[in-house]
């Protein structure tokens, strides 16, 4: 009879455990990363009697979570890939939108300017018409500045976002390390394979958040801890220790950030997640767009100035640079390595403006030869030293002074800053050099030869090796960004489907189904009631026995 | 297959959100009447649309240039017609004066009228256009084309030999006027004997002088007639150019229409197609919302 009571009590207790677990499941129906739990019931060892083995009831051995390592790994990697493509697509769409908009569009500004030049060709002696041309020149330069400023804004925003992603990654890594500590303690205390389910779920949720930012791989250790790797196997979390990620600026460009782990550069090894998306946006969309945009501004200013300077203005003086790209007017930005001994300068070369490429260049001196590398595709050309020397680069010439020593290097950016720096220099309408002839003090006001030539520049194929007009350079930029954005959008959509598939698979396994829990509730309630009934029966049996001996 | 409750909810919501975003994209396209809202919608089309817009704006500018050239040539045509009329008058006066029935005083009177007509002619040669430019001075539009030279009866040309061109299409341009020396002849700077004058003013001056001196020469009429032929050649050349402007203007207009058609095909929305898509999309969205509310009502908890 006592065994009836014991057996019934064990049933009562297990039903109670199961009911607790079921209500825990119901409570966590909307908890992110929660895996539904179930009580692992096991029959108690039977006691042997002459009549055979008599059952002793049930034990609630442990509580397990519905979890599959493969499914979770699939979810983690899908999260990373989607994070990357989604970030790339979101950021690219912004650039796509500003380049496509009619209001911010550069094409209308170019059209208006060249139409104004054409009006000067029609009426070369009219000062108001020249004034219109100068106003259009100014507004074109400002339009280029504005759009370049917007691109610059995206760069700053992207850098800030990368910093906040790095902060997130560091904080998640710390969280995982702390959970590792707790799990290791719990695991060491477990006597019969009990698992700290909720801690594991929390840790998995943090890994998933980490995966949104950067691609991670995980390895479960026997002590219950999880090692988390990023990049090419750099340990981000090892046992209870988290490494620190940080951003660092390049020596020649404050706005170009590299990613360091414990001080070691791992930029090129980062893949997946919004961090990789941000870096791909910078390297594949933003930088090329800014270079191409600068190519347009630089090529336009150089070619226009070159022809304008062959003309004569309304005072009979030779034409000046109408547009400036820096200080001095036609200087190419050269950023020296801080350790350099010598210096170098560069200016645009109108004769080779068609060879100007949308890229930065690096110039290095090894003591005898100069090496000029085009950074967009790493094309190398060599020029023999020693310094001082003049190097004819595509679209510009570089002058080095005699002090340049072995090991000196320079970053040359002919196109990167051009759209930011371009400005209209001439303010006196009389100084528009429309005439092809003239002498100081003896102007030829009706001469429109140079103005006509300037108006013709609009449809002259000057750029990209004499194959593209200015408008072509711009439409190439727009269609390139459009193509990249469209590809990123499609990829992002495709990976969203894959991610949803992974979430579906994981949630179908681990997620809570309320109907199922309702069924379980009834099932365990019934079993609780049945066990209670069995206790009542045991009680009445006992009462019968007592009554018999009274 | 068991479905987790939160995912069932989420996937429904995802579906609704996605349909809304598609609907929104369609709405934007309908609102701006463009199938290319950003370049990502059709990168090649966006590039083509930039090129076409540029060509259109440039062609618009050529049409403006044609208007400018037409104004100048029409003005020039009027001036040259005046020159023809004055020459006609002088020719008549010359014929009248050569008649021996004229007394010396009659001839002086004729000479006075001729001199006055010559001054008028000089005024015509120094006509300015709407911008205040001397029309017959070549590039030196700030200088009167002709003036009397230091030597009595001689004239100087103060312009240069360049003629302004105006672009009226990608590869076509017209001169917007004529040089003074082409219209009025090259001056010698000093009086010439009758019959050897290539410049109108010098020729008339010579005739008027001779008339005043009562010794008019038949040869002067030859000078006038040469000048007459010259001016008429210029007049017909102006006519040819004005005609060319009309032809080019038409051709530019046709080109613009063609380009606008291509541009419209490239970037304008096909409304019929877009509206039917829009209707389909709203139906899909409604269906997603309805199924969500239906499914949400179903739970075993309602029955226990």
XYZ file of C-alpha atoms in Angstrom, chain B:
304
model
C 5.015 19.311 -39.397
C 4.558 21.335 -36.240
C 4.477 25.084 -36.649
C 5.631 27.336 -33.863
C 2.937 29.826 -32.858
C 5.203 32.862 -32.907
C 6.566 31.976 -36.350
C 3.071 31.390 -37.700
C 2.274 34.904 -36.534
C 5.543 36.363 -37.796
C 5.349 34.778 -41.228
C 1.844 36.159 -41.648
C 3.063 39.608 -40.667
C 6.102 39.247 -42.970
C 3.764 38.426 -45.827
C 1.617 41.472 -45.177
C 4.651 43.761 -44.854
C 6.116 42.453 -48.095
C 2.859 42.986 -49.984
C 2.651 46.501 -48.559
C 6.180 47.292 -49.714
C 5.391 46.053 -53.243
C 2.216 48.106 -53.224
C 4.156 51.152 -52.084
C 6.693 50.763 -54.908
C 3.832 50.623 -57.402
C 2.205 53.667 -55.819
C 5.428 55.676 -56.156
C 5.722 54.667 -59.817
C 2.091 55.638 -60.435
C 2.583 58.949 -58.652
C 5.614 60.010 -60.688
C 4.519 58.262 -63.909
C 7.943 56.632 -64.261
C 8.889 53.017 -64.447
C 12.446 53.948 -63.445
C 12.217 55.600 -60.023
C 15.868 55.010 -59.217
C 18.605 53.639 -61.464
C 18.396 50.269 -59.688
C 14.993 49.717 -61.338
C 16.681 49.573 -64.758
C 20.365 50.614 -64.794
C 20.726 50.526 -68.581
C 17.462 52.418 -69.045
C 18.534 55.060 -66.519
C 21.811 55.631 -68.391
C 19.938 55.836 -71.711
C 17.500 58.304 -70.203
C 20.377 60.583 -69.084
C 21.855 60.484 -72.604
C 18.479 61.141 -74.232
C 17.743 64.031 -71.884
C 21.121 65.528 -72.670
C 20.506 65.199 -76.422
C 17.074 66.783 -75.991
C 18.413 69.734 -73.998
C 21.177 70.196 -76.564
C 18.676 70.131 -79.427
C 16.563 72.698 -77.536
C 19.661 74.860 -77.405
C 20.178 74.444 -81.174
C 16.586 75.614 -81.657
C 17.421 78.683 -79.535
C 20.528 79.259 -81.616
C 18.419 79.070 -84.769
C 16.128 81.783 -83.380
C 19.152 84.006 -82.683
C 20.614 83.379 -86.150
C 17.247 84.036 -87.788
C 16.863 87.370 -85.989
C 20.288 88.486 -87.138
C 19.888 87.259 -90.710
C 16.407 88.808 -90.984
C 17.776 92.117 -89.749
C 20.638 91.776 -92.195
C 18.168 90.935 -94.970
C 16.222 94.116 -94.216
C 19.354 96.242 -94.232
C 20.548 94.753 -97.508
C 17.098 95.346 -99.059
C 17.439 98.994 -98.007
C 20.874 99.095 -99.634
C 19.356 97.710 -102.830
C 16.646 100.398 -102.758
C 19.184 103.175 -102.181
C 21.403 101.863 -104.965
C 18.410 101.784 -107.266
C 17.710 105.411 -106.422
C 21.348 106.373 -107.003
C 21.377 104.510 -110.278
C 18.284 106.436 -111.379
C 19.853 109.717 -110.275
C 23.045 108.808 -112.131
C 21.177 108.102 -115.362
C 19.219 111.301 -114.906
C 22.375 113.344 -114.242
C 24.288 111.925 -117.205
C 21.654 113.331 -119.508
C 23.237 116.357 -121.190
C 19.984 118.324 -120.914
C 20.913 118.933 -117.238
C 22.299 122.319 -116.306
C 25.365 122.431 -113.976
C 23.093 123.604 -111.152
C 20.760 120.653 -111.781
C 23.791 118.381 -111.513
C 24.853 120.038 -108.219
C 21.371 119.384 -106.873
C 21.672 115.729 -107.972
C 25.108 115.526 -106.366
C 23.737 116.854 -103.070
C 20.998 114.211 -103.087
C 23.549 111.532 -103.938
C 25.821 112.607 -101.104
C 22.925 112.504 -98.699
C 21.986 109.020 -99.937
C 25.618 107.943 -99.550
C 25.577 109.085 -95.905
C 22.401 107.069 -95.417
C 24.116 104.080 -97.016
C 27.093 104.490 -94.698
C 24.617 104.526 -91.804
C 23.162 101.257 -93.089
C 26.664 99.718 -93.270
C 27.150 100.682 -89.632
C 23.819 99.280 -88.446
C 23.862 97.711 -84.995
C 21.880 94.628 -84.051
C 19.706 94.225 -80.945
C 22.794 93.710 -78.772
C 24.382 96.943 -80.024
C 26.895 95.068 -82.159
C 27.973 96.502 -85.518
C 26.637 93.911 -87.926
C 29.148 94.266 -90.744
C 32.437 94.482 -88.793
C 33.223 90.765 -88.540
C 34.430 89.910 -85.027
C 35.164 93.576 -84.239
C 31.559 94.218 -83.370
C 32.411 97.196 -81.198
C 33.766 99.173 -84.186
C 31.704 100.763 -86.976
C 32.392 98.838 -90.189
C 33.151 101.823 -92.429
C 34.309 105.372 -91.893
C 35.542 108.161 -94.113
C 39.295 108.003 -94.535
C 41.699 110.854 -94.048
C 41.661 111.450 -97.782
C 38.506 113.185 -99.018
C 36.370 110.719 -101.018
C 38.100 107.651 -99.564
C 36.723 105.162 -97.051
C 38.217 102.698 -94.558
C 36.966 99.291 -93.511
C 37.516 98.956 -89.740
C 36.217 95.417 -89.224
C 38.121 92.191 -89.660
C 37.865 89.277 -92.058
C 36.227 86.837 -89.605
C 32.615 85.850 -89.735
C 30.749 84.505 -86.712
C 29.334 80.996 -86.922
C 26.373 79.732 -84.961
C 25.831 76.036 -84.301
C 22.371 74.924 -85.429
C 22.750 71.158 -85.141
C 25.391 68.680 -84.047
C 27.386 69.125 -87.237
C 25.915 72.150 -88.954
C 26.486 75.841 -88.452
C 25.567 79.071 -90.279
C 27.222 82.464 -90.458
C 24.959 84.949 -88.681
C 25.733 87.847 -91.033
C 28.147 89.079 -93.704
C 31.345 91.077 -93.747
C 31.111 94.755 -94.668
C 33.723 94.256 -97.397
C 31.620 91.471 -98.905
C 28.462 93.576 -98.983
C 29.846 97.028 -99.759
C 33.130 96.124 -101.496
C 36.756 96.651 -100.466
C 37.558 100.362 -100.095
C 40.719 101.889 -101.500
C 41.007 104.562 -98.835
C 41.316 107.270 -101.522
C 39.245 108.411 -104.509
C 39.525 106.319 -107.683
C 38.718 107.236 -111.254
C 35.184 106.331 -112.346
C 34.850 102.701 -113.451
C 37.559 101.390 -111.163
C 35.697 101.603 -107.836
C 35.101 98.322 -106.025
C 33.568 100.007 -102.961
C 30.051 101.409 -103.061
C 30.776 104.516 -100.984
C 33.841 105.458 -102.996
C 31.973 104.809 -106.239
C 29.051 107.032 -105.205
C 31.386 109.669 -103.855
C 33.258 109.709 -107.164
C 29.983 109.990 -109.124
C 28.710 112.781 -106.845
C 32.007 114.680 -107.140
C 31.987 114.346 -110.937
C 28.357 115.410 -111.002
C 29.157 118.474 -108.897
C 32.019 119.271 -111.270
C 29.602 118.821 -114.177
C 31.773 115.949 -115.546
C 29.811 112.781 -114.765
C 31.211 109.643 -116.366
C 29.222 106.854 -117.959
C 31.726 104.501 -116.292
C 30.314 105.367 -112.866
C 27.115 103.538 -113.810
C 29.258 100.439 -114.300
C 30.599 100.852 -110.748
C 27.049 101.142 -109.407
C 25.893 98.135 -111.400
C 28.816 96.033 -110.099
C 27.902 97.022 -106.538
C 24.276 96.181 -107.304
C 25.163 92.685 -108.478
C 27.345 92.222 -105.442
C 24.607 93.188 -102.957
C 22.073 91.022 -104.726
C 24.386 88.022 -104.473
C 24.635 88.635 -100.739
C 20.871 89.026 -100.525
C 20.249 85.686 -102.132
C 22.892 84.095 -99.927
C 21.026 85.423 -96.864
C 17.831 83.972 -98.294
C 19.523 80.596 -98.710
C 20.723 80.697 -95.105
C 17.299 81.697 -93.749
C 15.856 78.806 -95.705
C 18.495 76.462 -94.260
C 17.509 77.627 -90.766
C 13.871 76.721 -91.438
C 14.835 73.299 -92.757
C 17.136 72.656 -89.797
C 14.510 73.867 -87.333
C 12.034 71.373 -88.767
C 14.551 68.607 -88.732
C 15.524 69.415 -85.106
C 11.845 69.439 -84.149
C 11.331 66.021 -85.746
C 14.441 64.721 -84.017
C 13.100 66.041 -80.694
C 9.796 64.253 -81.228
C 11.628 61.003 -82.040
C 13.895 61.328 -78.994
C 10.949 62.130 -76.734
C 9.197 59.013 -77.978
C 12.250 56.884 -77.191
C 12.624 58.620 -73.828
C 8.985 57.998 -73.013
C 9.362 54.321 -73.943
C 12.457 54.149 -71.759
C 11.202 55.767 -68.588
C 7.456 56.338 -68.701
C 5.086 54.001 -66.975
C 2.694 51.761 -68.887
C -0.415 52.873 -66.988
C -2.703 50.044 -68.089
C -0.166 47.474 -66.961
C 0.639 49.335 -63.735
C -3.017 49.781 -62.761
C -3.791 46.121 -63.298
C -0.732 45.204 -61.205
C -1.890 47.671 -58.578
C -5.327 46.026 -58.407
C -3.781 42.595 -58.192
C -1.472 43.786 -55.430
C -4.293 45.270 -53.345
C -6.226 42.011 -53.677
C -3.203 40.015 -52.526
C -2.725 42.342 -49.557
C -6.392 42.050 -48.578
C -6.195 38.266 -48.808
C -3.099 38.233 -46.582
C -4.813 40.455 -43.993
C -8.013 38.417 -44.013
C -6.242 35.090 -43.670
C -4.237 36.539 -40.771
C -7.352 37.582 -38.845
C -9.056 34.235 -39.588
C -6.099 32.138 -38.459
C -5.543 34.275 -35.363
C -9.032 33.355 -34.104
C -8.226 29.676 -34.023
C -6.752 28.377 -30.776
C -7.346 25.315 -28.672
C -7.373 27.601 -25.639
C -10.756 28.875 -26.823
C -12.212 25.460 -25.972
C -10.643 24.620 -22.585
